[in-house]
Short mmCIF file of C-alpha atoms in Angstrom, two decimals:
data_model
loop_
_atom_site.label_atom_id
_atom_site.label_comp_id
_atom_site.label_asym_id
_atom_site.label_seq_id
_atom_site.Cartn_x
_atom_site.Cartn_y
_atom_site.Cartn_z
CA UNK A 1 0.51 -0.15 0.08
CA UNK A 2 1.34 3.65 -0.95
CA UNK A 3 0.38 5.05 2.90
CA UNK A 4 3.20 2.24 4.19
CA UNK A 5 5.95 4.55 2.04
CA UNK A 6 4.96 6.96 4.42
CA UNK A 7 4.57 5.93 7.42
CA UNK A 8 7.83 2.48 7.91
CA UNK A 9 10.73 4.53 7.11
CA UNK A 10 10.12 7.63 8.77
CA UNK A 11 13.22 7.88 10.23
CA UNK A 12 15.85 7.32 7.44
CA UNK A 13 13.36 9.59 5.31
CA UNK A 14 12.91 12.90 6.58
CA UNK A 15 13.92 14.29 3.08
CA UNK A 16 10.69 13.31 1.87
CA UNK A 17 8.56 15.55 4.84
CA UNK A 18 8.05 17.70 2.36
CA UNK A 19 5.72 15.54 0.30
CA UNK A 20 3.79 14.55 2.94
CA UNK A 21 3.02 17.89 4.20
CA UNK A 22 2.42 18.72 1.15
CA UNK A 23 0.64 15.90 0.12
CA UNK A 24 -1.97 16.42 2.78
CA UNK A 25 -2.77 19.65 1.39
CA UNK A 26 -3.45 18.47 -1.68
CA UNK A 27 -5.00 14.59 -1.38
CA UNK A 28 -6.10 14.39 -4.85
CA UNK A 29 -5.50 10.67 -6.71
CA UNK A 30 -2.28 10.06 -8.36
CA UNK A 31 -4.01 10.24 -12.03
CA UNK A 32 -6.23 12.83 -11.59
CA UNK A 33 -5.42 15.33 -14.05
CA UNK A 34 -4.91 19.22 -13.20
CA UNK A 35 -7.32 21.12 -15.17
CA UNK A 36 -5.48 24.07 -14.80
CA UNK A 37 -2.14 23.15 -16.25
CA UNK A 38 -0.79 24.72 -19.43
CA UNK A 39 1.16 21.93 -19.64
CA UNK A 40 0.23 19.39 -23.17
CA UNK A 41 0.15 16.14 -22.38
CA UNK A 42 2.85 13.51 -23.36
CA UNK A 43 2.55 13.59 -27.25
CA UNK A 44 4.64 11.59 -29.65
CA UNK A 45 5.81 8.07 -29.98
CA UNK A 46 9.49 8.68 -28.89
CA UNK A 47 8.18 10.48 -26.10
CA UNK A 48 6.28 7.79 -24.95
CA UNK A 49 8.71 5.31 -25.42
CA UNK A 50 11.61 7.43 -23.44
CA UNK A 51 9.06 7.86 -20.61
CA UNK A 52 7.96 4.05 -20.47
CA UNK A 53 11.75 3.60 -20.64
CA UNK A 54 12.73 5.24 -17.67
CA UNK A 55 9.46 4.33 -15.69
CA UNK A 56 9.35 0.85 -16.34
CA UNK A 57 8.19 -0.29 -13.20
CA UNK A 58 4.53 1.32 -14.03
CA UNK A 59 3.81 0.84 -17.36
CA UNK A 60 0.75 -1.53 -18.49
CA UNK A 61 0.65 -3.86 -21.06
CA UNK A 62 -2.37 -5.44 -21.54
CA UNK A 63 -4.75 -4.67 -24.44
CA UNK A 64 -6.09 -1.73 -23.18
CA UNK A 65 -2.39 0.57 -23.62
CA UNK A 66 -1.56 3.17 -21.26
CA UNK A 67 -3.68 3.88 -18.13
CA UNK A 68 -5.85 2.21 -19.52
CA UNK A 69 -6.94 4.71 -22.39
CA UNK A 70 -5.88 2.59 -25.37
CA UNK A 71 -7.43 2.39 -28.58
CA UNK A 72 -9.73 -1.37 -28.60
CA UNK A 73 -10.25 -3.22 -31.23
CA UNK A 74 -13.54 -4.43 -32.20
CA UNK A 75 -13.89 -7.26 -30.51
CA UNK A 76 -12.59 -6.11 -27.23
CA UNK A 77 -15.59 -3.14 -27.05
CA UNK A 78 -18.18 -5.95 -28.06
CA UNK A 79 -16.48 -8.20 -24.66
CA UNK A 80 -16.62 -5.38 -22.73
CA UNK A 81 -20.36 -4.44 -23.79
CA UNK A 82 -21.17 -7.76 -23.23
CA UNK A 83 -19.85 -8.03 -19.75
CA UNK A 84 -21.58 -4.28 -18.79
CA UNK A 85 -24.68 -5.55 -19.41
CA UNK A 86 -24.75 -9.06 -17.90
CA UNK A 87 -21.64 -10.17 -15.74
CA UNK A 88 -20.94 -6.57 -13.82
CA UNK A 89 -23.95 -6.00 -12.07
CA UNK A 90 -24.32 -9.52 -10.82
CA UNK A 91 -20.44 -9.16 -9.50
CA UNK A 92 -21.67 -5.68 -8.04
CA UNK A 93 -24.63 -7.34 -6.07
CA UNK A 94 -22.96 -9.92 -5.02
CA UNK A 95 -19.65 -8.01 -3.40
CA UNK A 96 -21.71 -5.76 -1.39
CA UNK A 97 -23.61 -8.11 0.09
CA UNK A 98 -20.45 -10.28 0.91
CA UNK A 99 -18.80 -7.25 2.40
CA UNK A 100 -22.27 -6.27 4.20
CA UNK A 101 -22.57 -10.03 5.82
CA UNK A 102 -18.75 -9.84 6.97
CA UNK A 103 -19.25 -6.20 8.59
CA UNK A 104 -22.71 -7.53 10.25
CA UNK A 105 -20.50 -11.27 11.55
CA UNK A 106 -17.92 -8.28 12.92
CA UNK A 107 -20.65 -6.37 14.95
CA UNK A 108 -21.81 -9.76 16.37
CA UNK A 109 -18.55 -10.62 17.26
CA UNK A 110 -17.62 -7.39 18.77
CA UNK A 111 -20.60 -6.79 20.88
CA UNK A 112 -20.08 -5.94 24.86
CA UNK A 113 -16.25 -6.20 24.56
CA UNK A 114 -14.33 -2.94 24.48
CA UNK A 115 -11.14 -2.41 21.56
CA UNK A 116 -7.70 -2.74 22.42
CA UNK A 117 -6.27 1.11 22.78
CA UNK A 118 -2.71 1.75 22.32
CA UNK A 119 -0.83 5.10 20.90
CA UNK A 120 -4.09 6.43 19.09
CA UNK A 121 -4.32 2.79 17.15
CA UNK A 122 -7.70 0.96 18.07
CA UNK A 123 -8.49 -2.40 16.97
CA UNK A 124 -9.53 -6.09 18.31
CA UNK A 125 -6.52 -8.19 17.08
CA UNK A 126 -6.32 -9.51 20.30
CA UNK A 127 -9.70 -10.55 20.95
CA UNK A 128 -9.82 -14.46 21.59
CA UNK A 129 -11.86 -17.57 21.62
CA UNK A 130 -14.68 -18.04 19.67
CA UNK A 131 -14.71 -14.70 18.82
CA UNK A 132 -11.60 -14.55 16.90
CA UNK A 133 -12.43 -17.91 15.47
CA UNK A 134 -15.26 -16.90 14.15
CA UNK A 135 -14.02 -13.51 12.45
CA UNK A 136 -10.68 -15.66 11.01
CA UNK A 137 -12.72 -18.37 9.43
CA UNK A 138 -15.33 -16.25 8.08
CA UNK A 139 -12.89 -13.45 7.05
CA UNK A 140 -11.04 -16.21 5.15
CA UNK A 141 -14.20 -17.83 3.76
CA UNK A 142 -15.82 -14.84 2.48
CA UNK A 143 -12.31 -13.15 1.32
CA UNK A 144 -12.16 -16.30 -0.95
CA UNK A 145 -15.74 -15.85 -1.84
CA UNK A 146 -14.88 -12.50 -2.94
CA UNK A 147 -12.29 -13.12 -5.21
CA UNK A 148 -14.07 -15.96 -6.87
CA UNK A 149 -16.61 -13.08 -7.58
CA UNK A 150 -14.31 -11.13 -8.86
CA UNK A 151 -13.17 -13.79 -11.19
CA UNK A 152 -10.25 -15.82 -9.86
CA UNK A 153 -11.89 -19.01 -9.87
CA UNK A 154 -8.44 -20.96 -9.34
CA UNK A 155 -5.45 -19.79 -7.61
CA UNK A 156 -1.97 -21.32 -8.17
CA UNK A 157 0.19 -21.91 -5.09
CA UNK A 158 3.55 -23.20 -5.02
CA UNK A 159 5.99 -23.67 -1.80
CA UNK A 160 9.93 -23.61 -3.37
CA UNK A 161 11.73 -26.22 -0.63
CA UNK A 162 14.56 -25.07 1.87
CA UNK A 163 17.39 -26.25 -0.58
CA UNK A 164 16.58 -23.96 -2.66
CA UNK A 165 16.82 -20.92 -1.01
CA UNK A 166 19.99 -21.78 1.01
CA UNK A 167 21.52 -21.96 -2.80
CA UNK A 168 20.32 -18.18 -3.65
CA UNK A 169 21.55 -17.27 -0.10
CA UNK A 170 24.94 -18.90 0.10
CA UNK A 171 26.32 -14.98 -0.55
CA UNK A 172 25.35 -14.32 2.86
CA UNK A 173 28.27 -15.17 4.99
CA UNK A 174 27.86 -16.04 8.68
CA UNK A 175 24.25 -17.09 7.85
CA UNK A 176 23.00 -19.47 10.96
CA UNK A 177 19.80 -21.08 10.12
CA UNK A 178 17.65 -21.89 13.67
CA UNK A 179 17.73 -25.43 14.12
CA UNK A 180 14.20 -25.36 15.42
CA UNK A 181 11.59 -23.74 13.03
CA UNK A 182 10.35 -20.71 14.33
CA UNK A 183 7.09 -18.60 13.45
CA UNK A 184 7.63 -15.69 11.11
CA UNK A 185 6.71 -11.97 12.47
CA UNK A 186 5.53 -10.69 9.67
CA UNK A 187 4.74 -11.95 5.71
CA UNK A 188 6.69 -9.50 3.12
CA UNK A 189 5.48 -9.29 0.05
CA UNK A 190 5.54 -7.34 -3.79
CA UNK A 191 2.98 -4.84 -3.96
CA UNK A 192 0.47 -5.65 -7.44
CA UNK A 193 -2.88 -4.70 -6.54
CA UNK A 194 -5.45 -3.98 -3.87
CA UNK A 195 -6.57 -7.59 -4.48
CA UNK A 196 -3.33 -8.79 -2.98
CA UNK A 197 -4.69 -7.89 0.38
CA UNK A 198 -7.57 -10.07 -0.32
CA UNK A 199 -5.93 -13.03 -0.70
CA UNK A 200 -3.62 -12.85 2.17
CA UNK A 201 -6.85 -12.25 3.78
CA UNK A 202 -8.11 -15.81 2.38
CA UNK A 203 -4.92 -17.21 2.43
CA UNK A 204 -3.40 -16.28 6.32
CA UNK A 205 -6.22 -13.18 7.65
CA UNK A 206 -3.06 -11.11 8.84
CA UNK A 207 -3.39 -7.47 9.81
CA UNK A 208 -1.74 -4.91 7.34
CA UNK A 209 -0.93 -1.11 7.64
CA UNK A 210 -3.77 0.61 6.43
CA UNK A 211 -5.20 4.23 6.43
CA UNK A 212 -8.16 5.36 8.79
CA UNK A 213 -10.60 5.74 6.06
CA UNK A 214 -11.19 1.65 5.90
CA UNK A 215 -14.08 0.13 7.36
CA UNK A 216 -15.28 -1.20 10.81
CA UNK A 217 -13.78 -4.51 9.49
CA UNK A 218 -10.15 -3.48 9.98
CA UNK A 219 -10.28 -3.42 13.12
CA UNK A 220 -11.04 -6.94 13.18
CA UNK A 221 -8.11 -7.65 11.75
CA UNK A 222 -5.99 -5.60 13.83
CA UNK A 223 -4.93 -2.94 11.36
CA UNK A 224 -2.09 -0.45 11.85
CA UNK A 225 -3.53 2.77 10.97
CA UNK A 226 -1.55 5.11 9.33
CA UNK A 227 -2.14 8.61 11.48
CA UNK A 228 -0.22 12.14 12.00
CA UNK A 229 2.54 11.72 14.08
CA UNK A 230 1.44 12.62 17.60
CA UNK A 231 3.85 15.36 19.41
CA UNK A 232 4.04 13.52 23.12
CA UNK A 233 7.49 12.66 23.12
CA UNK A 234 6.52 8.95 24.43
CA UNK A 235 4.30 9.23 20.94
CA UNK A 236 6.12 5.23 19.10
CA UNK A 237 4.64 6.57 15.75
CA UNK A 238 3.54 3.46 12.97
CA UNK A 239 6.91 1.86 12.80
CA UNK A 240 7.08 1.55 16.77
CA UNK A 241 3.80 -0.07 16.69
CA UNK A 242 4.58 -2.29 13.34
CA UNK A 243 7.94 -3.30 15.41
CA UNK A 244 6.10 -3.78 18.19
CA UNK A 245 3.10 -6.25 15.98
CA UNK A 246 5.77 -8.66 14.64
CA UNK A 247 7.60 -9.20 17.57
CA UNK A 248 4.83 -10.30 19.47
CA UNK A 249 3.34 -12.67 16.31
CA UNK A 250 7.04 -13.68 16.24
CA UNK A 251 6.78 -15.03 20.10
CA UNK A 252 2.90 -15.37 20.34
CA UNK A 253 1.53 -17.93 18.61
CA UNK A 254 -2.31 -16.71 19.09
CA UNK A 255 -1.45 -13.39 17.72
CA UNK A 256 -1.58 -11.97 14.33
CA UNK A 257 1.01 -11.90 12.17
CA UNK A 258 1.96 -8.70 10.10
CA UNK A 259 1.30 -8.41 6.23
CA UNK A 260 3.96 -5.97 5.04
CA UNK A 261 4.50 -4.58 1.58
CA UNK A 262 7.89 -3.08 1.98
CA UNK A 263 8.12 -1.40 -1.48
CA UNK A 264 5.78 0.95 -0.48
CA UNK A 265 3.42 0.96 -3.45
CA UNK A 266 2.07 -0.76 -6.48
CA UNK A 267 4.09 -2.24 -9.84
CA UNK A 268 3.41 -3.62 -12.86
CA UNK A 269 4.25 -6.70 -11.28
CA UNK A 270 7.78 -7.56 -13.34
CA UNK A 271 9.45 -5.64 -11.18
CA UNK A 272 10.71 -5.31 -7.54
CA UNK A 273 11.28 -1.74 -5.82
CA UNK A 274 13.85 -0.93 -2.88
CA UNK A 275 12.34 -2.29 0.11
CA UNK A 276 11.69 0.23 3.18
CA UNK A 277 13.07 -0.85 6.12
CA UNK A 278 10.58 -0.46 8.25
CA UNK A 279 9.66 -4.34 8.18
CA UNK A 280 12.69 -5.45 8.68
CA UNK A 281 13.32 -3.64 12.58
CA UNK A 282 11.60 -6.27 14.65
CA UNK A 283 15.36 -8.21 13.27
CA UNK A 284 12.62 -11.60 13.87
CA UNK A 285 12.28 -14.17 10.44
CA UNK A 286 10.07 -13.15 8.18
CA UNK A 287 7.92 -15.00 5.62
CA UNK A 288 8.66 -14.38 1.48
CA UNK A 289 5.72 -14.44 -0.61
CA UNK A 290 5.62 -13.53 -3.89
CA UNK A 291 2.12 -12.90 -6.15
CA UNK A 292 1.78 -12.63 -9.76
CA UNK A 293 -1.10 -12.08 -11.84
CA UNK A 294 -1.27 -13.73 -15.56
CA UNK A 295 -3.49 -12.20 -18.03
CA UNK A 296 -4.60 -11.98 -21.40
CA UNK A 297 -6.85 -9.02 -21.35
CA UNK A 298 -6.95 -6.90 -18.75
CA UNK A 299 -3.60 -6.91 -16.36
CA UNK A 300 -5.23 -7.11 -12.54
CA UNK A 301 -2.19 -4.75 -11.50
CA UNK A 302 -2.80 -1.29 -10.47
CA UNK A 303 0.57 0.87 -11.55
CA UNK A 304 -0.65 3.46 -13.90
CA UNK A 305 -4.50 3.41 -14.15
CA UNK A 306 -7.23 4.68 -11.83
CA UNK A 307 -9.12 3.21 -9.39
CA UNK A 308 -12.59 3.09 -11.29
CA UNK A 309 -10.87 2.58 -14.65
CA UNK A 310 -9.49 -0.36 -13.07
CA UNK A 311 -12.30 -1.49 -10.86
CA UNK A 312 -14.72 -1.10 -13.99
CA UNK A 313 -12.25 -3.06 -16.41
CA UNK A 314 -11.48 -6.22 -13.59
CA UNK A 315 -15.23 -6.69 -13.19
CA UNK A 316 -15.86 -6.93 -16.99
CA UNK A 317 -12.76 -9.48 -17.12
CA UNK A 318 -14.21 -12.66 -17.43
CA UNK A 319 -11.71 -14.64 -15.64
CA UNK A 320 -8.69 -13.60 -13.78
CA UNK A 321 -5.58 -15.07 -12.25
CA UNK A 322 -3.29 -15.38 -9.23
CA UNK A 323 0.13 -17.08 -9.23
CA UNK A 324 1.88 -17.74 -5.53
CA UNK A 325 5.05 -18.38 -4.57
CA UNK A 326 5.79 -18.91 -1.12
CA UNK A 327 9.81 -19.19 0.01
CA UNK A 328 10.62 -20.76 3.09
CA UNK A 329 10.62 -18.65 6.19
CA UNK A 330 13.95 -15.88 6.10
CA UNK A 331 16.06 -16.56 9.12
CA UNK A 332 18.44 -13.45 9.55
CA UNK A 333 21.84 -13.74 10.45
CA UNK A 334 23.74 -11.76 13.23
CA UNK A 335 24.66 -9.38 10.74
CA UNK A 336 21.48 -9.00 8.97
CA UNK A 337 19.96 -8.17 12.37
CA UNK A 338 22.51 -5.63 13.18
CA UNK A 339 21.39 -3.71 10.24
CA UNK A 340 17.70 -3.92 8.95
CA UNK A 341 18.80 -2.18 5.35
CA UNK A 342 21.36 -5.42 4.43
CA UNK A 343 18.36 -7.60 5.80
CA UNK A 344 15.89 -5.75 3.75
CA UNK A 345 18.26 -5.68 0.41
CA UNK A 346 18.82 -9.66 0.80
CA UNK A 347 15.51 -10.70 0.67
CA UNK A 348 14.24 -8.56 -1.83
CA UNK A 349 17.29 -9.98 -4.26
CA UNK A 350 15.87 -13.49 -2.95
CA UNK A 351 12.48 -13.01 -3.91
CA UNK A 352 13.95 -11.31 -7.41
CA UNK A 353 15.32 -14.76 -8.13
CA UNK A 354 12.81 -16.91 -7.00
CA UNK A 355 10.07 -14.61 -8.70
CA UNK A 356 12.10 -13.76 -12.06
CA UNK A 357 11.52 -10.24 -11.07
CA UNK A 358 13.49 -7.44 -12.01
CA UNK A 359 15.27 -4.84 -9.78
CA UNK A 360 14.26 -1.42 -10.15
CA UNK A 361 16.01 1.82 -8.61
CA UNK A 362 12.74 3.70 -8.65
CA UNK A 363 10.60 4.79 -6.18
CA UNK A 364 6.84 6.60 -4.98
CA UNK A 365 8.34 9.50 -6.24
CA UNK A 366 9.10 8.22 -9.45
CA UNK A 367 5.48 7.11 -10.09
CA UNK A 368 4.17 10.61 -8.60
CA UNK A 369 6.36 12.26 -11.61
CA UNK A 370 5.38 9.35 -14.46
CA UNK A 371 1.68 9.64 -13.66
CA UNK A 372 2.22 13.51 -13.72
CA UNK A 373 3.44 13.76 -17.15
CA UNK A 374 1.01 10.89 -18.53
CA UNK A 375 -1.59 13.64 -17.53
CA UNK A 376 0.46 16.58 -18.56
CA UNK A 377 1.20 18.24 -15.56
CA UNK A 378 4.54 19.25 -15.08
CA UNK A 379 4.13 21.70 -12.53
CA UNK A 380 5.44 19.09 -9.71
CA UNK A 381 7.09 20.27 -6.04
CA UNK A 382 11.12 19.77 -6.95
CA UNK A 383 11.39 17.44 -4.26
CA UNK A 384 9.64 14.33 -5.88
CA UNK A 385 12.79 14.37 -7.95
CA UNK A 386 14.39 13.60 -5.06
CA UNK A 387 15.61 9.51 -4.85
CA UNK A 388 13.83 7.89 -2.37
CA UNK A 389 17.20 6.56 0.33
#
């Protein structure tokens, strides 16, 4: 989620604070064009190719083209029209029904109990007994049902064996794997779409970092909310809360695991952006998971397309696909525990090798620049051109 970029690495990325301050004043979507901008939109094949080469991690390659606004063949238009009047209404009604059912389940299971409040966070992550069991099991089932409704009828899942991971990480000198298996405190995944969260909910039902605008349901997941930093001297911030949650999940089997996207934003699924270190500050083992969305017509990746257009085209897609690769639990060496950047780099390198992903050095700042260029808005704050630390 893009909000993770603004929180996990707040201590290390202080130069980007100007971006956060300006975004609070102008909270427009990335792809919303500036109606008052005088700069022309990207014109010319050569200019577009240059942009796509520079910001390759965010370039759409499906039949719908750049920003999902490409010229479509007649057959594709007919398929869209047919799906819009038949498939879309059914999927919308069923999806809303599923969300309402789970909302009611969460409400019933939280009757007469107070949420846990800590550092301006409020959730039901530590709810136990039958309540927790019902919330988790129903949440997993309904998340899978929602994916099915959206056309993800089959999910291909593969588990890589330990030998493969050991070969790929043999370059790390002094690596000492634990003799006894330990519970990973967090699930580390590449970030391709908002659909990633639905899959992980259906698979392991973890907690994740979210904006405080989500529904009541997210409180039952134990989400860590992104909020403005408090001026209190003892305020831990989101990064501190996440670190504590990861450590707790590692030590306590009943505590929900954290689901973290260290890239900080979504890509087109072919690249892996630099990892933020917030997910690795806890110094505990993690579980790397790689997601891919094979496609024939429409790519489910949420890269350079607006949210509304993406949802509409996704609903019009008859069949969608997810491929999941789970790597063995990654146990950090002492050197990696002492250096979160090294820990993050090595995990990223392993995931890129196992997932066949290309490692890219661009981030959210470059994504905003690319989106602005596509919309013809070149009047961005100069700070956006700074590289992420």
